[in-house]
Amino acid sequence: AGAADIHPLALVKDLPLSRRQMVEIAKALARKPRILILDEATSALTAADVAKIFGVLKRLRSEGLALLYISHRMNEIAELADQCTVYRNGRNVASYAAGSKSDNEVVELMIGREYSHIFPPKPVRAPAITAPVLEARKLSWTDRLDNISLTVGAG
């Protein structure tokens, strides 16, 4: 499952975190489970490693593997899931068919309030009309600038 580049005699403790993660996933898959639970399994993996793992997981799902995939990465959930469940503080908040909710709706379920309340749009302030504090008209400087005008307001 993408761990083929790891020497079989290498000590896992000496491997980088991403390779250790791949070894753990490969160990779990080697047992040929009927149910596989992965919790934030791709957190330390490269995009290439994720693609390899997902290829294997999709094939195993088509062969009957039940996959419980826990992640905060919406794109990964969308790629793997048929059904989604959101838990918040240990409680089941919602279950829904994959793809039936937007990312914002899922985030709102996860955090328990409207997404817009956390990151409200910044108010647009109308420009204040004030008297200019600096005004220059028809400035020229050697052959580089010609007929430049500038007005600067307060603030």
Short mmCIF file of N, CA and C in Angstrom, two decimals:
data_model
loop_
_atom_site.label_atom_id
_atom_site.label_comp_id
_atom_site.label_asym_id
_atom_site.label_seq_id
_atom_site.Cartn_x
_atom_site.Cartn_y
_atom_site.Cartn_z
N ALA A 1 0.84 -1.20 0.00
CA ALA A 1 0.00 0.00 0.00
C ALA A 1 0.86 1.24 0.00
N GLY A 2 1.88 1.26 -0.86
CA GLY A 2 2.72 2.44 -0.93
C GLY A 2 3.90 2.42 0.01
N ALA A 3 4.12 1.31 0.70
CA ALA A 3 5.26 1.21 1.61
C ALA A 3 6.37 0.38 1.00
N ALA A 4 6.30 0.10 -0.30
CA ALA A 4 7.27 -0.77 -0.96
C ALA A 4 8.68 -0.20 -0.96
N ASP A 5 8.82 1.10 -0.80
CA ASP A 5 10.15 1.72 -0.80
C ASP A 5 10.84 1.61 0.55
N ILE A 6 10.18 1.04 1.54
CA ILE A 6 10.76 0.90 2.88
C ILE A 6 11.50 -0.43 2.96
N HIS A 7 12.76 -0.39 3.34
CA HIS A 7 13.56 -1.62 3.44
C HIS A 7 12.97 -2.52 4.53
N PRO A 8 12.82 -3.80 4.24
CA PRO A 8 12.17 -4.71 5.19
C PRO A 8 12.92 -4.86 6.52
N LEU A 9 14.22 -4.56 6.53
CA LEU A 9 14.99 -4.68 7.77
C LEU A 9 15.12 -3.35 8.51
N ALA A 10 14.53 -2.30 7.97
CA ALA A 10 14.60 -0.99 8.63
C ALA A 10 13.81 -1.03 9.93
N LEU A 11 14.34 -0.36 10.94
CA LEU A 11 13.62 -0.24 12.20
C LEU A 11 12.59 0.87 12.06
N VAL A 12 11.37 0.58 12.44
CA VAL A 12 10.29 1.56 12.30
C VAL A 12 10.62 2.84 13.06
N LYS A 13 11.25 2.72 14.23
CA LYS A 13 11.58 3.90 15.03
C LYS A 13 12.55 4.84 14.31
N ASP A 14 13.29 4.32 13.33
CA ASP A 14 14.25 5.14 12.59
C ASP A 14 13.64 5.78 11.34
N LEU A 15 12.42 5.43 11.02
CA LEU A 15 11.77 5.96 9.82
C LEU A 15 11.17 7.33 10.08
N PRO A 16 11.08 8.15 9.03
CA PRO A 16 10.35 9.42 9.19
C PRO A 16 8.88 9.14 9.49
N LEU A 17 8.21 10.12 10.06
CA LEU A 17 6.81 9.95 10.48
C LEU A 17 5.92 9.46 9.35
N SER A 18 6.09 10.01 8.15
CA SER A 18 5.21 9.59 7.04
C SER A 18 5.40 8.11 6.71
N ARG A 19 6.62 7.62 6.77
CA ARG A 19 6.88 6.21 6.49
C ARG A 19 6.34 5.32 7.62
N ARG A 20 6.46 5.79 8.87
CA ARG A 20 5.89 5.02 10.00
C ARG A 20 4.38 4.89 9.83
N GLN A 21 3.75 5.97 9.39
CA GLN A 21 2.30 5.95 9.16
C GLN A 21 1.96 4.91 8.08
N MET A 22 2.75 4.88 7.01
CA MET A 22 2.50 3.92 5.93
C MET A 22 2.68 2.49 6.44
N VAL A 23 3.68 2.26 7.29
CA VAL A 23 3.90 0.92 7.85
C VAL A 23 2.68 0.49 8.67
N GLU A 24 2.16 1.39 9.49
CA GLU A 24 1.00 1.05 10.33
C GLU A 24 -0.22 0.71 9.47
N ILE A 25 -0.44 1.47 8.42
CA ILE A 25 -1.58 1.19 7.54
C ILE A 25 -1.36 -0.15 6.83
N ALA A 26 -0.13 -0.38 6.35
CA ALA A 26 0.17 -1.65 5.68
C ALA A 26 -0.02 -2.83 6.63
N LYS A 27 0.41 -2.68 7.90
CA LYS A 27 0.22 -3.75 8.89
C LYS A 27 -1.27 -4.05 9.08
N ALA A 28 -2.06 -3.01 9.18
CA ALA A 28 -3.51 -3.20 9.36
C ALA A 28 -4.11 -3.91 8.15
N LEU A 29 -3.70 -3.51 6.96
CA LEU A 29 -4.25 -4.11 5.75
C LEU A 29 -3.77 -5.55 5.56
N ALA A 30 -2.56 -5.86 6.04
CA ALA A 30 -2.01 -7.22 5.90
C ALA A 30 -2.85 -8.25 6.65
N ARG A 31 -3.57 -7.80 7.66
CA ARG A 31 -4.42 -8.71 8.44
C ARG A 31 -5.73 -9.03 7.73
N LYS A 32 -5.94 -8.42 6.58
CA LYS A 32 -7.16 -8.63 5.78
C LYS A 32 -8.43 -8.42 6.61
N PRO A 33 -8.57 -7.24 7.18
CA PRO A 33 -9.74 -6.99 8.04
C PRO A 33 -11.02 -6.87 7.21
N ARG A 34 -12.14 -7.15 7.86
CA ARG A 34 -13.44 -6.90 7.23
C ARG A 34 -13.90 -5.48 7.53
N ILE A 35 -13.42 -4.95 8.66
CA ILE A 35 -13.70 -3.57 9.06
C ILE A 35 -12.36 -2.91 9.36
N LEU A 36 -12.14 -1.73 8.79
CA LEU A 36 -10.90 -0.99 9.04
C LEU A 36 -11.25 0.40 9.54
N ILE A 37 -10.68 0.78 10.67
CA ILE A 37 -10.90 2.11 11.24
C ILE A 37 -9.61 2.90 11.09
N LEU A 38 -9.68 4.02 10.40
CA LEU A 38 -8.53 4.91 10.22
C LEU A 38 -8.89 6.27 10.79
N ASP A 39 -8.08 6.73 11.74
CA ASP A 39 -8.32 8.02 12.40
C ASP A 39 -7.21 8.99 12.02
N GLU A 40 -7.55 9.99 11.22
CA GLU A 40 -6.58 10.98 10.73
C GLU A 40 -5.35 10.29 10.16
N ALA A 41 -5.57 9.24 9.39
CA ALA A 41 -4.50 8.39 8.89
C ALA A 41 -3.57 9.09 7.90
N THR A 42 -4.02 10.14 7.27
CA THR A 42 -3.20 10.79 6.25
C THR A 42 -2.52 12.05 6.76
N SER A 43 -2.61 12.32 8.04
CA SER A 43 -2.10 13.59 8.59
C SER A 43 -0.62 13.81 8.31
N ALA A 44 0.17 12.76 8.23
CA ALA A 44 1.61 12.91 8.02
C ALA A 44 2.04 12.46 6.63
N LEU A 45 1.10 12.19 5.75
CA LEU A 45 1.43 11.63 4.44
C LEU A 45 1.52 12.70 3.35
N THR A 46 2.33 12.41 2.36
CA THR A 46 2.40 13.27 1.18
C THR A 46 1.18 13.02 0.31
N ALA A 47 0.94 13.90 -0.63
CA ALA A 47 -0.19 13.73 -1.55
C ALA A 47 -0.05 12.43 -2.34
N ALA A 48 1.18 12.09 -2.72
CA ALA A 48 1.41 10.84 -3.47
C ALA A 48 1.07 9.63 -2.61
N ASP A 49 1.47 9.66 -1.33
CA ASP A 49 1.14 8.55 -0.43
C ASP A 49 -0.36 8.43 -0.21
N VAL A 50 -1.03 9.57 -0.06
CA VAL A 50 -2.49 9.56 0.11
C VAL A 50 -3.14 8.92 -1.11
N ALA A 51 -2.68 9.28 -2.29
CA ALA A 51 -3.26 8.71 -3.52
C ALA A 51 -3.07 7.19 -3.55
N LYS A 52 -1.89 6.72 -3.14
CA LYS A 52 -1.64 5.27 -3.12
C LYS A 52 -2.58 4.57 -2.13
N ILE A 53 -2.66 5.12 -0.92
CA ILE A 53 -3.52 4.53 0.11
C ILE A 53 -4.97 4.52 -0.35
N PHE A 54 -5.43 5.64 -0.92
CA PHE A 54 -6.82 5.72 -1.36
C PHE A 54 -7.10 4.72 -2.47
N GLY A 55 -6.15 4.50 -3.35
CA GLY A 55 -6.33 3.49 -4.39
C GLY A 55 -6.57 2.12 -3.79
N VAL A 56 -5.77 1.78 -2.79
CA VAL A 56 -5.92 0.48 -2.12
C VAL A 56 -7.25 0.42 -1.37
N LEU A 57 -7.58 1.49 -0.64
CA LEU A 57 -8.83 1.50 0.13
C LEU A 57 -10.05 1.37 -0.78
N LYS A 58 -10.04 2.05 -1.90
CA LYS A 58 -11.18 1.97 -2.83
C LYS A 58 -11.32 0.55 -3.38
N ARG A 59 -10.19 -0.07 -3.71
CA ARG A 59 -10.24 -1.44 -4.22
C ARG A 59 -10.79 -2.38 -3.15
N LEU A 60 -10.29 -2.24 -1.92
CA LEU A 60 -10.76 -3.10 -0.83
C LEU A 60 -12.23 -2.86 -0.50
N ARG A 61 -12.67 -1.62 -0.61
CA ARG A 61 -14.10 -1.34 -0.39
C ARG A 61 -14.94 -2.05 -1.43
N SER A 62 -14.48 -2.04 -2.68
CA SER A 62 -15.24 -2.72 -3.73
C SER A 62 -15.27 -4.23 -3.51
N GLU A 63 -14.31 -4.73 -2.71
CA GLU A 63 -14.27 -6.16 -2.38
C GLU A 63 -14.99 -6.47 -1.07
N GLY A 64 -15.63 -5.45 -0.46
CA GLY A 64 -16.44 -5.69 0.72
C GLY A 64 -15.90 -5.15 2.03
N LEU A 65 -14.76 -4.50 2.02
CA LEU A 65 -14.22 -3.92 3.26
C LEU A 65 -15.11 -2.79 3.74
N ALA A 66 -15.46 -2.82 5.03
CA ALA A 66 -16.18 -1.70 5.65
C ALA A 66 -15.12 -0.75 6.20
N LEU A 67 -15.21 0.51 5.83
CA LEU A 67 -14.20 1.50 6.21
C LEU A 67 -14.83 2.58 7.07
N LEU A 68 -14.28 2.77 8.25
CA LEU A 68 -14.67 3.88 9.12
C LEU A 68 -13.51 4.86 9.06
N TYR A 69 -13.72 5.98 8.38
CA TYR A 69 -12.64 6.93 8.10
C TYR A 69 -12.90 8.22 8.86
N ILE A 70 -12.02 8.55 9.78
CA ILE A 70 -12.17 9.75 10.61
C ILE A 70 -11.19 10.79 10.12
N SER A 71 -11.71 11.96 9.76
CA SER A 71 -10.83 13.00 9.23
C SER A 71 -11.52 14.36 9.31
N HIS A 72 -10.69 15.40 9.35
CA HIS A 72 -11.19 16.76 9.23
C HIS A 72 -10.99 17.27 7.80
N ARG A 73 -10.39 16.48 6.95
CA ARG A 73 -10.11 16.87 5.57
C ARG A 73 -11.31 16.54 4.70
N MET A 74 -12.05 17.59 4.36
CA MET A 74 -13.31 17.41 3.62
C MET A 74 -13.11 16.71 2.28
N ASN A 75 -12.02 17.05 1.58
CA ASN A 75 -11.80 16.44 0.26
C ASN A 75 -11.57 14.93 0.37
N GLU A 76 -10.93 14.49 1.44
CA GLU A 76 -10.71 13.06 1.62
C GLU A 76 -12.02 12.34 1.93
N ILE A 77 -12.83 12.95 2.77
CA ILE A 77 -14.12 12.36 3.10
C ILE A 77 -14.97 12.25 1.84
N ALA A 78 -14.98 13.32 1.04
CA ALA A 78 -15.77 13.31 -0.19
C ALA A 78 -15.31 12.21 -1.14
N GLU A 79 -14.01 11.94 -1.14
CA GLU A 79 -13.47 10.93 -2.05
C GLU A 79 -13.78 9.50 -1.60
N LEU A 80 -13.84 9.27 -0.29
CA LEU A 80 -13.99 7.90 0.22
C LEU A 80 -15.38 7.53 0.70
N ALA A 81 -16.13 8.50 1.18
CA ALA A 81 -17.34 8.18 1.95
C ALA A 81 -18.58 7.94 1.09
N ASP A 82 -19.44 7.07 1.60
CA ASP A 82 -20.80 6.92 1.10
C ASP A 82 -21.76 7.62 2.06
N GLN A 83 -21.47 7.48 3.33
CA GLN A 83 -22.29 8.02 4.41
C GLN A 83 -21.36 8.75 5.37
N CYS A 84 -21.80 9.89 5.90
CA CYS A 84 -21.00 10.68 6.84
C CYS A 84 -21.76 10.88 8.14
N THR A 85 -21.01 10.90 9.23
CA THR A 85 -21.57 11.21 10.54
C THR A 85 -20.65 12.22 11.21
N VAL A 86 -21.25 13.26 11.77
CA VAL A 86 -20.48 14.29 12.48
C VAL A 86 -20.73 14.11 13.97
N TYR A 87 -19.64 14.02 14.72
CA TYR A 87 -19.69 13.98 16.18
C TYR A 87 -19.10 15.27 16.71
N ARG A 88 -19.72 15.80 17.75
CA ARG A 88 -19.19 16.98 18.43
C ARG A 88 -19.30 16.72 19.93
N ASN A 89 -18.20 16.83 20.62
CA ASN A 89 -18.16 16.58 22.06
C ASN A 89 -18.72 15.20 22.41
N GLY A 90 -18.38 14.21 21.58
CA GLY A 90 -18.79 12.84 21.85
C GLY A 90 -20.23 12.51 21.51
N ARG A 91 -20.95 13.44 20.91
CA ARG A 91 -22.36 13.21 20.58
C ARG A 91 -22.57 13.22 19.07
N ASN A 92 -23.45 12.32 18.61
CA ASN A 92 -23.80 12.27 17.20
C ASN A 92 -24.65 13.49 16.87
N VAL A 93 -24.12 14.37 16.05
CA VAL A 93 -24.82 15.60 15.69
C VAL A 93 -25.65 15.41 14.42
N ALA A 94 -25.10 14.67 13.46
CA ALA A 94 -25.83 14.48 12.20
C ALA A 94 -25.22 13.32 11.42
N SER A 95 -26.07 12.65 10.66
CA SER A 95 -25.64 11.65 9.68
C SER A 95 -26.31 12.01 8.37
N TYR A 96 -25.58 11.87 7.28
CA TYR A 96 -26.10 12.29 5.98
C TYR A 96 -25.34 11.57 4.87
N ALA A 97 -25.95 11.52 3.70
CA ALA A 97 -25.30 10.92 2.54
C ALA A 97 -24.14 11.81 2.10
N ALA A 98 -23.02 11.18 1.79
CA ALA A 98 -21.85 11.93 1.33
C ALA A 98 -22.23 12.77 0.12
N GLY A 99 -21.75 13.99 0.10
CA GLY A 99 -22.02 14.89 -1.01
C GLY A 99 -23.31 15.67 -0.90
N SER A 100 -24.12 15.39 0.13
CA SER A 100 -25.41 16.08 0.25
C SER A 100 -25.32 17.39 1.01
N LYS A 101 -24.16 17.69 1.59
CA LYS A 101 -23.98 18.94 2.33
C LYS A 101 -22.74 19.65 1.82
N SER A 102 -22.77 20.97 1.87
CA SER A 102 -21.60 21.75 1.48
C SER A 102 -20.56 21.68 2.60
N ASP A 103 -19.32 22.04 2.27
CA ASP A 103 -18.28 22.08 3.30
C ASP A 103 -18.67 23.03 4.43
N ASN A 104 -19.25 24.18 4.09
CA ASN A 104 -19.67 25.13 5.13
C ASN A 104 -20.73 24.53 6.04
N GLU A 105 -21.69 23.79 5.47
CA GLU A 105 -22.72 23.15 6.30
C GLU A 105 -22.10 22.13 7.25
N VAL A 106 -21.12 21.38 6.76
CA VAL A 106 -20.46 20.38 7.60
C VAL A 106 -19.68 21.07 8.71
N VAL A 107 -18.97 22.15 8.37
CA VAL A 107 -18.22 22.89 9.39
C VAL A 107 -19.17 23.42 10.45
N GLU A 108 -20.33 23.92 10.04
CA GLU A 108 -21.32 24.41 11.02
C GLU A 108 -21.78 23.29 11.94
N LEU A 109 -21.96 22.09 11.40
CA LEU A 109 -22.32 20.94 12.24
C LEU A 109 -21.19 20.62 13.22
N MET A 110 -19.96 20.72 12.75
CA MET A 110 -18.80 20.40 13.58
C MET A 110 -18.61 21.40 14.72
N ILE A 111 -18.84 22.68 14.44
CA ILE A 111 -18.56 23.70 15.46
C ILE A 111 -19.78 24.11 16.26
N GLY A 112 -20.97 23.76 15.77
CA GLY A 112 -22.19 24.02 16.54
C GLY A 112 -22.76 25.41 16.38
N ARG A 113 -22.31 26.15 15.41
CA ARG A 113 -22.90 27.46 15.14
C ARG A 113 -22.61 27.82 13.69
N GLU A 114 -23.26 28.91 13.26
CA GLU A 114 -23.11 29.30 11.86
C GLU A 114 -21.68 29.72 11.57
N TYR A 115 -21.19 29.26 10.46
CA TYR A 115 -19.84 29.56 10.01
C TYR A 115 -19.64 31.07 9.87
N SER A 116 -20.66 31.76 9.41
CA SER A 116 -20.54 33.21 9.18
C SER A 116 -20.36 33.98 10.48
N HIS A 117 -20.75 33.39 11.63
CA HIS A 117 -20.56 34.07 12.91
C HIS A 117 -19.11 34.01 13.38
N ILE A 118 -18.37 33.03 12.89
CA ILE A 118 -16.97 32.92 13.27
C ILE A 118 -16.12 33.85 12.42
N PHE A 119 -16.40 33.89 11.15
CA PHE A 119 -15.66 34.74 10.23
C PHE A 119 -16.65 35.65 9.49
N PRO A 120 -17.25 36.61 10.22
CA PRO A 120 -18.21 37.48 9.54
C PRO A 120 -17.50 38.35 8.51
N PRO A 121 -18.22 38.72 7.47
CA PRO A 121 -17.60 39.59 6.47
C PRO A 121 -17.25 40.93 7.11
N LYS A 122 -16.14 41.48 6.68
CA LYS A 122 -15.73 42.78 7.21
C LYS A 122 -16.65 43.85 6.63
N PRO A 123 -17.09 44.78 7.49
CA PRO A 123 -17.97 45.83 6.98
C PRO A 123 -17.20 46.72 5.99
N VAL A 124 -17.92 47.12 4.97
CA VAL A 124 -17.32 48.00 3.98
C VAL A 124 -17.61 49.43 4.42
N ARG A 125 -16.55 50.17 4.61
CA ARG A 125 -16.73 51.56 5.03
C ARG A 125 -16.73 52.45 3.80
N ALA A 126 -17.70 53.34 3.79
CA ALA A 126 -17.73 54.31 2.70
C ALA A 126 -16.58 55.28 2.89
N PRO A 127 -15.93 55.64 1.82
CA PRO A 127 -14.82 56.58 1.97
C PRO A 127 -15.33 57.92 2.50
N ALA A 128 -14.63 58.42 3.48
CA ALA A 128 -14.99 59.73 4.04
C ALA A 128 -14.56 60.82 3.07
N ILE A 129 -15.44 61.74 2.87
CA ILE A 129 -15.10 62.87 2.00
C ILE A 129 -14.50 63.95 2.88
N THR A 130 -13.23 64.16 2.71
CA THR A 130 -12.53 65.17 3.51
C THR A 130 -11.77 66.10 2.59
N ALA A 131 -11.41 67.20 3.13
CA ALA A 131 -10.60 68.15 2.36
C ALA A 131 -9.21 67.54 2.16
N PRO A 132 -8.62 67.74 1.02
CA PRO A 132 -7.28 67.20 0.77
C PRO A 132 -6.26 67.81 1.74
N VAL A 133 -5.32 66.95 2.19
CA VAL A 133 -4.23 67.46 3.02
C VAL A 133 -2.98 67.71 2.18
N LEU A 134 -2.97 67.14 0.98
CA LEU A 134 -1.87 67.37 0.04
C LEU A 134 -2.42 67.28 -1.37
N GLU A 135 -2.06 68.23 -2.18
CA GLU A 135 -2.53 68.23 -3.56
C GLU A 135 -1.40 68.73 -4.44
N ALA A 136 -1.15 68.00 -5.50
CA ALA A 136 -0.12 68.41 -6.46
C ALA A 136 -0.70 68.25 -7.85
N ARG A 137 -0.44 69.23 -8.73
CA ARG A 137 -1.00 69.20 -10.08
C ARG A 137 0.10 69.42 -11.11
N LYS A 138 -0.01 68.64 -12.18
CA LYS A 138 0.83 68.79 -13.37
C LYS A 138 2.33 68.80 -13.04
N LEU A 139 2.75 67.81 -12.23
CA LEU A 139 4.17 67.69 -11.89
C LEU A 139 4.93 67.02 -13.03
N SER A 140 6.15 67.45 -13.22
CA SER A 140 7.04 66.83 -14.20
C SER A 140 8.43 66.75 -13.58
N TRP A 141 9.20 65.72 -13.98
CA TRP A 141 10.55 65.56 -13.47
C TRP A 141 11.42 64.99 -14.58
N THR A 142 12.34 65.75 -15.02
CA THR A 142 13.20 65.43 -16.17
C THR A 142 12.37 64.76 -17.25
N ASP A 143 12.88 63.71 -17.81
CA ASP A 143 12.13 63.03 -18.88
C ASP A 143 11.39 61.79 -18.36
N ARG A 144 11.35 61.60 -17.04
CA ARG A 144 10.72 60.40 -16.47
C ARG A 144 9.24 60.58 -16.14
N LEU A 145 8.87 61.72 -15.62
CA LEU A 145 7.48 61.98 -15.25
C LEU A 145 7.01 63.22 -15.98
N ASP A 146 5.74 63.17 -16.42
CA ASP A 146 5.21 64.31 -17.14
C ASP A 146 3.72 64.45 -16.83
N ASN A 147 3.35 65.61 -16.33
CA ASN A 147 1.95 65.95 -16.09
C ASN A 147 1.28 65.00 -15.08
N ILE A 148 1.91 64.83 -13.91
CA ILE A 148 1.39 63.95 -12.86
C ILE A 148 0.61 64.80 -11.85
N SER A 149 -0.60 64.33 -11.49
CA SER A 149 -1.41 65.02 -10.48
C SER A 149 -1.73 64.03 -9.37
N LEU A 150 -1.83 64.57 -8.12
CA LEU A 150 -2.04 63.71 -6.96
C LEU A 150 -2.83 64.48 -5.92
N THR A 151 -3.85 63.79 -5.32
CA THR A 151 -4.61 64.36 -4.21
C THR A 151 -4.62 63.34 -3.09
N VAL A 152 -4.22 63.76 -1.87
CA VAL A 152 -4.18 62.87 -0.71
C VAL A 152 -5.10 63.42 0.36
N GLY A 153 -6.03 62.56 0.83
CA GLY A 153 -6.94 62.95 1.90
C GLY A 153 -6.42 62.49 3.26
N ALA A 154 -7.03 62.93 4.32
CA ALA A 154 -6.63 62.54 5.67
C ALA A 154 -6.92 61.05 5.89
N GLY A 155 -6.11 60.40 6.74
CA GLY A 155 -6.35 59.02 7.11
C GLY A 155 -5.60 58.06 6.29
#
